[in-house]
Tab-separated table of C-alpha atoms in Angstrom:
chain	number	residue	atom	x	y	z
K	1012	MET	CA	77.697	251.228	82.692
K	1013	THR	CA	75.674	253.893	80.831
K	1014	SER	CA	73.674	251.210	78.974
K	1015	ILE	CA	72.007	249.832	82.204
K	1016	PRO	CA	68.598	251.263	82.258
K	1017	LEU	CA	68.206	251.424	85.684
K	1018	ASP	CA	70.661	253.826	88.048
K	1019	TYR	CA	72.807	252.777	90.739
K	1020	GLU	CA	70.455	254.043	93.771
K	1021	THR	CA	67.246	252.237	92.027
K	1022	LEU	CA	68.940	249.069	91.780
K	1023	ARG	CA	70.010	249.308	95.644
K	1024	MET	CA	66.696	250.126	96.507
K	1025	VAL	CA	65.232	247.115	94.618
K	1026	TRP	CA	67.698	244.583	96.162
K	1027	TRP	CA	66.845	245.966	99.503
K	1028	LEU	CA	63.044	245.236	98.652
K	1029	LEU	CA	63.845	242.028	97.385
K	1030	LEU	CA	65.648	241.184	100.626
K	1031	GLY	CA	62.992	241.950	102.784
K	1032	VAL	CA	60.378	239.817	100.289
K	1033	LEU	CA	62.591	237.024	100.659
K	1034	LEU	CA	62.895	237.271	104.370
K	1035	ILE	CA	58.871	237.473	104.721
K	1036	GLY	CA	58.642	234.516	102.367
K	1037	PHE	CA	61.169	232.587	104.627
K	1038	ALA	CA	59.248	233.349	107.724
K	1039	ILE	CA	55.719	232.859	106.484
K	1040	MET	CA	56.451	229.555	104.284
K	1041	ASP	CA	59.232	227.741	106.535
K	1042	GLY	CA	58.211	229.686	109.577
K	1043	PHE	CA	54.900	227.509	109.876
K	1044	ASP	CA	57.303	224.548	109.923
K	1045	LEU	CA	59.357	225.679	112.864
K	1046	GLY	CA	56.276	226.706	114.802
K	1047	VAL	CA	54.805	223.282	114.268
K	1048	ALA	CA	57.988	221.611	115.144
K	1049	THR	CA	57.838	224.232	118.363
K	1050	LEU	CA	54.367	223.245	119.434
K	1051	LEU	CA	55.107	219.332	118.803
K	1052	PRO	CA	55.314	218.406	122.600
K	1053	ALA	CA	51.971	220.504	123.377
K	1054	VAL	CA	49.831	219.691	120.872
K	1055	ALA	CA	50.433	215.664	120.578
K	1056	ARG	CA	49.907	213.408	123.097
K	1057	THR	CA	50.447	210.028	121.701
K	1058	ASP	CA	52.405	208.478	119.115
K	1059	ALA	CA	49.515	208.578	116.326
K	1060	GLU	CA	49.000	212.370	117.325
K	1061	ARG	CA	52.539	213.132	116.811
K	1062	ARG	CA	52.946	211.260	113.777
K	1063	LEU	CA	49.720	213.375	112.428
K	1064	VAL	CA	51.482	216.666	113.236
K	1065	LEU	CA	54.797	215.452	111.555
K	1066	ASN	CA	53.035	214.594	108.299
K	1067	VAL	CA	51.297	217.882	108.070
K	1068	ILE	CA	55.025	219.437	107.318
K	1069	GLY	CA	56.882	216.422	106.447
K	1070	PRO	CA	56.142	216.799	102.541
K	1071	VAL	CA	56.617	220.664	102.335
K	1072	TRP	CA	59.476	221.607	104.678
K	1073	GLU	CA	62.285	220.929	102.199
K	1074	GLY	CA	60.568	223.350	99.545
K	1075	ASN	CA	59.918	225.656	102.304
K	1076	GLN	CA	63.606	225.900	103.291
K	1077	VAL	CA	64.542	227.268	99.695
K	1078	TRP	CA	63.386	230.700	100.855
K	1079	LEU	CA	65.925	230.778	103.843
K	1080	ILE	CA	68.595	229.395	100.645
K	1081	LEU	CA	67.411	232.319	98.516
K	1082	GLY	CA	67.559	234.751	101.181
K	1083	GLY	CA	71.480	234.061	102.213
K	1084	GLY	CA	72.201	233.885	98.478
K	1085	ALA	CA	70.746	237.249	98.007
K	1086	ILE	CA	72.899	238.771	100.953
K	1087	PHE	CA	75.740	237.105	99.390
K	1088	ALA	CA	75.501	238.515	95.959
K	1089	ALA	CA	73.791	241.595	96.413
K	1090	PHE	CA	75.458	242.869	99.620
K	1091	PRO	CA	78.839	241.086	100.151
K	1092	PRO	CA	80.036	242.966	102.945
K	1093	LEU	CA	76.793	242.149	105.041
K	1094	TYR	CA	77.389	238.760	104.114
K	1095	ALA	CA	81.007	238.571	105.267
K	1096	VAL	CA	80.277	240.432	108.625
K	1097	SER	CA	77.181	238.233	109.404
K	1098	PHE	CA	78.222	234.975	108.697
K	1099	SER	CA	81.612	235.420	110.141
K	1100	GLY	CA	80.813	237.723	113.035
K	1101	PHE	CA	77.520	235.622	113.954
K	1102	TYR	CA	79.781	232.319	112.959
K	1103	LEU	CA	78.595	230.224	116.398
K	1104	ALA	CA	74.872	231.529	116.352
K	1105	MET	CA	74.934	230.447	112.714
K	1106	PHE	CA	76.306	226.974	113.379
K	1107	LEU	CA	73.933	226.775	116.259
K	1108	ILE	CA	70.883	227.233	113.720
K	1109	LEU	CA	72.654	224.648	111.434
K	1110	ILE	CA	72.719	222.015	113.921
K	1111	ALA	CA	69.228	222.576	114.726
K	1112	LEU	CA	68.177	222.525	111.452
K	1113	ILE	CA	70.064	219.313	110.631
K	1114	LEU	CA	68.034	217.433	113.364
K	1115	ARG	CA	64.990	218.118	111.304
K	1116	PRO	CA	65.556	216.254	108.276
K	1117	VAL	CA	67.248	213.487	110.664
K	1118	GLY	CA	64.355	213.467	112.713
K	1119	PHE	CA	62.042	213.254	110.070
K	1120	LYS	CA	63.689	210.166	108.328
K	1121	PHE	CA	64.399	208.128	111.688
K	1122	ARG	CA	61.710	208.654	113.888
K	1123	SER	CA	59.554	205.898	112.542
K	1124	LYS	CA	62.592	203.402	111.696
K	1125	ILE	CA	62.352	201.758	114.965
K	1126	GLN	CA	59.057	201.490	117.056
K	1127	HIS	CA	60.225	201.643	120.560
K	1128	PRO	CA	58.836	204.243	122.582
K	1129	THR	CA	62.278	206.216	123.898
K	1130	TRP	CA	63.787	205.956	120.365
K	1131	ARG	CA	60.510	208.117	119.024
K	1132	ALA	CA	60.351	210.319	121.883
K	1133	SER	CA	64.159	211.168	121.602
K	1134	TRP	CA	63.408	212.080	118.133
K	1135	ASP	CA	60.574	214.190	118.728
K	1136	TRP	CA	62.487	216.229	121.127
K	1137	ALA	CA	65.092	216.517	118.751
K	1138	LEU	CA	62.420	218.061	116.169
K	1139	PHE	CA	61.453	220.255	118.778
K	1140	VAL	CA	64.669	221.609	119.032
K	1141	GLY	CA	64.978	221.866	115.364
K	1142	GLY	CA	62.044	224.228	115.463
K	1143	ALA	CA	62.338	226.130	118.619
K	1144	VAL	CA	66.197	227.142	118.548
K	1145	PRO	CA	66.290	228.331	114.987
K	1146	ALA	CA	63.097	230.546	115.776
K	1147	LEU	CA	64.628	231.873	118.994
K	1148	VAL	CA	68.244	232.551	117.167
K	1149	PHE	CA	66.835	234.128	114.232
K	1150	GLY	CA	64.798	236.692	116.398
K	1151	VAL	CA	67.990	237.414	118.455
K	1152	ALA	CA	69.715	237.837	115.257
K	1153	MET	CA	66.939	240.628	114.471
K	1154	GLY	CA	67.422	242.297	117.702
K	1155	ASN	CA	71.221	242.577	117.568
K	1156	VAL	CA	70.631	244.308	114.223
K	1157	LEU	CA	68.744	247.165	116.008
K	1158	VAL	CA	71.350	247.369	118.851
K	1159	GLY	CA	74.366	246.920	116.463
K	1160	ALA	CA	77.005	244.634	116.000
K	1161	PRO	CA	80.586	244.846	117.512
K	1162	PHE	CA	82.843	245.072	114.228
K	1163	HIS	CA	84.904	247.547	112.297
K	1164	PHE	CA	86.808	247.493	109.140
K	1165	ASP	CA	90.993	247.893	108.395
K	1166	ASP	CA	92.420	250.297	106.120
K	1167	SER	CA	91.986	247.534	103.225
K	1168	LEU	CA	88.192	247.317	104.192
K	1169	ARG	CA	88.335	243.834	105.759
K	1170	PRO	CA	85.620	243.046	108.463
K	1171	ILE	CA	87.138	242.634	112.092
K	1172	TYR	CA	84.283	241.213	114.505
K	1173	THR	CA	85.143	241.652	118.243
K	1174	GLY	CA	82.007	240.033	119.710
K	1175	ASN	CA	81.211	236.652	121.091
K	1176	LEU	CA	78.036	234.362	121.262
K	1177	LEU	CA	77.341	235.743	124.577
K	1178	GLN	CA	77.104	239.186	123.484
K	1179	LEU	CA	74.407	238.388	121.239
K	1180	LEU	CA	72.522	237.445	124.130
K	1181	MET	CA	71.748	240.698	125.537
K	1182	PRO	CA	68.287	241.744	127.217
K	1183	PHE	CA	66.939	243.359	124.195
K	1184	PRO	CA	67.736	240.822	121.301
K	1185	VAL	CA	66.385	238.038	123.766
K	1186	LEU	CA	63.145	239.591	123.928
K	1187	CYS	CA	62.926	239.881	120.158
K	1188	GLY	CA	63.819	235.997	120.369
K	1189	LEU	CA	60.641	235.473	122.222
K	1190	VAL	CA	58.796	237.602	119.694
K	1191	SER	CA	59.930	235.356	117.147
K	1192	VAL	CA	59.340	232.193	118.988
K	1193	ALA	CA	55.603	233.315	119.888
K	1194	MET	CA	54.827	234.566	116.256
K	1195	LEU	CA	56.176	231.198	114.603
K	1196	ALA	CA	54.126	229.414	117.284
K	1197	MET	CA	51.291	231.333	116.219
K	1198	HIS	CA	51.696	230.755	112.821
K	1199	GLY	CA	52.515	227.087	113.116
K	1200	ALA	CA	49.241	226.436	115.107
K	1201	GLY	CA	47.010	228.196	112.198
K	1202	MET	CA	48.756	225.689	109.788
K	1203	LEU	CA	47.686	222.758	112.169
K	1204	ALA	CA	44.434	223.911	112.970
K	1205	MET	CA	43.785	224.035	109.184
K	1206	LYS	CA	45.515	220.321	108.289
K	1207	VAL	CA	44.130	218.450	111.300
K	1208	ASP	CA	40.728	217.487	112.985
K	1209	GLY	CA	39.912	216.039	116.429
K	1210	PRO	CA	41.948	216.742	119.658
K	1211	VAL	CA	45.117	218.005	118.191
K	1212	ALA	CA	43.336	220.537	115.826
K	1213	ALA	CA	41.677	221.630	119.345
K	1214	ARG	CA	44.915	222.217	121.058
K	1215	ALA	CA	46.522	223.902	118.105
K	1216	ARG	CA	43.730	226.499	118.290
K	1217	ARG	CA	44.349	226.986	122.323
K	1218	TYR	CA	47.867	227.287	122.085
K	1219	GLY	CA	47.786	229.594	118.728
K	1220	ALA	CA	45.553	231.526	120.756
K	1221	ILE	CA	47.933	232.118	123.678
K	1222	ALA	CA	50.689	232.327	120.969
K	1223	ALA	CA	49.095	235.102	119.243
K	1224	ILE	CA	48.415	237.344	122.150
K	1225	ALA	CA	51.807	236.684	123.461
K	1226	THR	CA	53.096	237.904	120.242
K	1227	ALA	CA	51.193	241.069	120.252
K	1228	VAL	CA	52.476	241.798	124.160
K	1229	LEU	CA	55.807	241.123	123.336
K	1230	PHE	CA	55.670	242.890	120.244
K	1231	ALA	CA	54.538	246.088	121.874
K	1232	LEU	CA	56.942	245.477	124.618
K	1233	ALA	CA	59.853	245.587	122.258
K	1234	GLY	CA	58.583	248.573	120.311
K	1235	ILE	CA	58.575	250.611	124.020
K	1236	TRP	CA	61.787	249.272	124.690
K	1237	LEU	CA	63.107	250.230	121.450
K	1238	ALA	CA	61.993	253.803	121.724
K	1239	LYS	CA	62.978	254.263	125.161
K	1240	GLY	CA	65.958	252.366	126.007
K	1241	VAL	CA	67.817	251.316	122.775
K	1242	LEU	CA	70.366	253.645	121.046
K	1243	GLY	CA	69.408	254.088	117.265
K	1244	PHE	CA	71.847	254.973	114.410
K	1245	ALA	CA	71.132	257.824	111.954
K	1246	VAL	CA	73.172	258.684	108.748
K	1247	HIS	CA	74.711	262.118	109.474
K	1248	GLY	CA	76.265	262.841	106.166
K	1249	GLY	CA	78.544	261.439	103.414
K	1250	LEU	CA	76.253	258.669	102.199
K	1251	ASP	CA	75.930	258.758	98.442
K	1252	PRO	CA	72.954	256.447	96.983
K	1253	ASN	CA	74.761	256.598	93.539
K	1254	GLY	CA	78.374	256.715	95.156
K	1255	PRO	CA	81.123	253.645	95.347
K	1256	SER	CA	80.252	250.836	97.931
K	1257	ASN	CA	82.516	251.817	100.915
K	1258	PRO	CA	81.256	251.929	104.298
K	1259	LEU	CA	83.819	254.076	105.602
K	1260	ILE	CA	83.204	257.417	103.736
K	1261	LYS	CA	79.845	258.505	105.554
K	1262	SER	CA	79.350	259.743	109.224
K	1263	VAL	CA	76.840	258.020	111.554
K	1264	GLN	CA	75.416	259.476	114.859
K	1265	GLN	CA	73.895	257.194	117.610
K	1266	GLY	CA	71.272	258.240	120.004
K	1267	ALA	CA	68.260	257.463	121.883
K	1268	GLY	CA	64.872	257.247	119.737
K	1269	LEU	CA	66.713	257.550	116.647
K	1270	TRP	CA	64.940	254.295	115.109
K	1271	LEU	CA	61.715	256.095	115.200
K	1272	ALA	CA	63.114	258.808	112.743
K	1273	ASN	CA	61.931	257.023	109.627
K	1274	TYR	CA	58.398	256.792	111.325
K	1275	SER	CA	58.102	260.727	111.779
K	1276	LEU	CA	59.667	261.208	108.134
K	1277	ARG	CA	56.971	258.602	106.519
K	1278	PRO	CA	53.981	258.377	108.867
K	1279	TRP	CA	52.507	255.898	106.593
K	1280	THR	CA	54.931	253.238	107.703
K	1281	TRP	CA	53.261	253.185	111.019
K	1282	LEU	CA	50.755	250.973	109.171
K	1283	PHE	CA	53.435	248.092	109.707
K	1284	PRO	CA	53.605	247.908	113.299
K	1285	LEU	CA	49.954	248.407	113.584
K	1286	LEU	CA	49.587	245.272	111.014
K	1287	GLY	CA	51.920	243.441	113.356
K	1288	ILE	CA	49.678	243.999	116.345
K	1289	ALA	CA	46.384	243.836	115.094
K	1290	GLY	CA	47.351	240.525	112.621
K	1291	ALA	CA	48.302	238.887	115.932
K	1292	LEU	CA	44.966	239.968	117.892
K	1293	ALA	CA	42.955	238.907	114.975
K	1294	SER	CA	44.560	235.449	114.660
K	1295	ALA	CA	44.009	234.799	118.276
K	1296	ALA	CA	40.097	235.815	117.665
K	1297	ALA	CA	39.826	233.567	114.900
K	1298	PHE	CA	41.418	230.939	116.914
K	1299	LYS	CA	38.627	231.363	119.520
K	1300	ALA	CA	36.156	231.265	117.052
K	1301	GLY	CA	37.400	228.008	115.191
K	1302	ARG	CA	38.250	229.694	111.862
K	1303	ALA	CA	41.762	228.243	111.103
K	1304	GLY	CA	42.032	229.583	107.952
K	1305	MET	CA	41.587	233.086	108.851
K	1306	ALA	CA	43.711	232.613	111.567
K	1307	PHE	CA	46.517	231.556	109.486
K	1308	LEU	CA	46.128	234.375	106.893
K	1309	ALA	CA	46.063	236.672	110.052
K	1310	SER	CA	49.043	235.148	111.166
K	1311	SER	CA	50.764	235.962	108.233
K	1312	ALA	CA	49.707	239.081	107.800
K	1313	ALA	CA	51.202	239.653	111.268
K	1314	VAL	CA	54.625	238.012	110.417
K	1315	ALA	CA	54.714	240.457	107.383
K	1316	GLY	CA	53.958	243.331	109.490
K	1317	ILE	CA	56.747	242.464	112.173
K	1318	ILE	CA	59.186	241.995	109.534
K	1319	LEU	CA	58.326	245.157	107.718
K	1320	THR	CA	58.345	247.029	111.014
K	1321	GLU	CA	61.999	246.509	111.629
K	1322	GLY	CA	62.796	246.995	108.017
K	1323	PHE	CA	61.657	250.422	107.670
K	1324	ALA	CA	63.023	251.626	111.204
K	1325	VAL	CA	66.317	250.643	110.196
K	1326	PHE	CA	66.520	251.656	106.903
K	1327	PRO	CA	69.016	252.518	105.262
K	1328	PHE	CA	71.210	250.446	107.470
K	1329	LEU	CA	71.572	246.832	106.896
K	1330	LEU	CA	73.730	246.142	109.708
K	1331	PRO	CA	75.137	248.998	112.287
K	1332	SER	CA	78.113	248.844	114.039
K	1333	SER	CA	78.074	249.562	117.626
K	1334	THR	CA	81.962	249.863	118.021
K	1335	GLN	CA	82.537	251.977	115.196
K	1336	PRO	CA	79.063	253.577	113.976
K	1337	GLY	CA	80.853	255.164	110.704
K	1338	ALA	CA	81.315	251.493	109.729
K	1339	SER	CA	77.898	250.513	109.663
K	1340	LEU	CA	76.515	249.032	106.672
K	1341	THR	CA	73.725	250.492	104.750
K	1342	ALA	CA	72.032	249.383	101.380
K	1343	PHE	CA	73.745	252.227	99.545
K	1344	ASP	CA	77.474	251.609	100.538
K	1345	ALA	CA	77.696	247.688	100.958
K	1346	SER	CA	76.026	246.436	97.774
K	1347	SER	CA	77.358	244.751	94.580
K	1348	SER	CA	78.543	246.558	91.679
K	1349	GLN	CA	75.680	248.360	89.516
K	1350	LEU	CA	76.008	245.568	86.779
K	1351	THR	CA	76.052	242.697	89.088
K	1352	LEU	CA	72.826	243.942	90.768
K	1353	PHE	CA	71.139	244.334	87.204
K	1354	ILE	CA	72.212	240.903	86.291
K	1355	MET	CA	70.800	239.480	89.163
K	1356	LEU	CA	67.768	241.240	88.935
K	1357	LEU	CA	66.876	239.796	85.460
K	1358	ALA	CA	67.861	236.485	87.046
K	1359	THR	CA	65.406	237.057	89.744
K	1360	ALA	CA	62.702	238.186	87.380
K	1361	LEU	CA	62.967	234.928	85.434
K	1362	PHE	CA	63.357	232.262	88.328
K	1363	LEU	CA	61.205	233.549	91.263
K	1364	PRO	CA	58.227	233.120	89.267
K	1365	ILE	CA	59.065	229.759	88.522
K	1366	VAL	CA	59.693	229.283	92.378
K	1367	LEU	CA	56.352	230.946	93.211
K	1368	ALA	CA	54.290	228.828	90.319
K	1369	TYR	CA	55.970	225.556	91.618
K	1370	THR	CA	54.739	226.478	94.931
K	1371	ALA	CA	51.488	227.021	94.436
K	1372	TRP	CA	51.362	223.629	92.503
K	1373	VAL	CA	52.797	221.735	95.364
K	1374	TYR	CA	50.266	223.338	97.767
K	1375	ARG	CA	47.128	222.657	95.439
K	1376	VAL	CA	48.365	219.175	95.099
K	1377	LEU	CA	48.763	218.776	99.022
K	1378	ARG	CA	45.437	220.463	99.753
K	1379	GLY	CA	43.200	219.166	102.176
K	1380	LYS	CA	43.364	217.929	105.763
K	1381	VAL	CA	45.733	214.926	106.983
K	1382	GLY	CA	44.039	212.073	108.877
K	1383	ASP	CA	44.798	209.051	110.654
K	1384	GLY	CA	44.028	207.100	107.756
K	1385	ASP	CA	46.579	208.853	105.501
K	1386	VAL	CA	49.275	208.248	107.982
K	1387	GLY	CA	48.411	204.615	108.609
K	1388	GLN	CA	47.535	203.556	105.082
K	1389	ASN	CA	50.509	205.492	103.215
K	1390	PRO	CA	53.860	203.875	103.382
K	1391	ASN	CA	55.737	206.792	102.626
K	1392	ALA	CA	54.415	208.478	105.587
K	1393	TYR	CA	56.426	210.017	108.619
């Protein structure tokens, strides 16, 4: 282990940051797909308009979903206890997301196979569910990170989850879910406004502005609620950043306002919630001014700011335990071995630039607007 050039604490910090990068990448790249699908019933009134909307995201959604796979893979390899608790404890929620996400490829492939209005309308609603439900559940999951999940470990360090699906739907996590839906609807509207013209673009700008304002308001309300009405967590002692991965050797205290402690210790982190609110308001202003590109960039900044706000608020926690706070998982006691983290870091340094380069090339090839002629004349159009 002495031959590894990075110490254990540094590797854990790097992988905590990489996990955040992957979550932001997923929210920005696949987030606009979910947002476009969520807006489908509102922005498209005719079959031709709906096909136009679907062909904005149809060629790219599969590639964008790679960010979700990368995020899940990073959790599995870098933080196995987090994977074990979240993917088993939140199994029903994950299954709900999986069903909704399965509707997306099926809807794209089967919608235009039959021209009957009822057939196509049914798949349009399936695509809406495939966008709105994951957006909501992902936000609810992030809210449950803040309130803590009901789990503990036995003497063999096996995680035991004691909650159920209904317990995930507490008021504060549901508010976080609404923040997520509004945020991704704003983001999807920005992509739509950039890629199409005519009535669909006009509606996308209108609904995008509404979603952007809703994002700023709901995010601010969630922040106030978090400061005043949600019990936070703080490590009281026993956590060794270079120590073994054993979540039971530390002590954790729980109390009101503790999630804001990191912002007091590191005042520069206030830039992230400000970025979330300012980005959403700037996106609304850009929608009103008809500047779709600026609206999309501003919404991307808002997405990054909102995710970073939660990440730095809960650091070093990954998933607190509401029933046994001392069993909470942190970046420093729920990671893989030092050697595993180092080897994975080398693989990431090799393959992540390839993913980024390929993504950039794809979007360069697919640059420009999608028009009625493209949909009607292209036999591969959805």
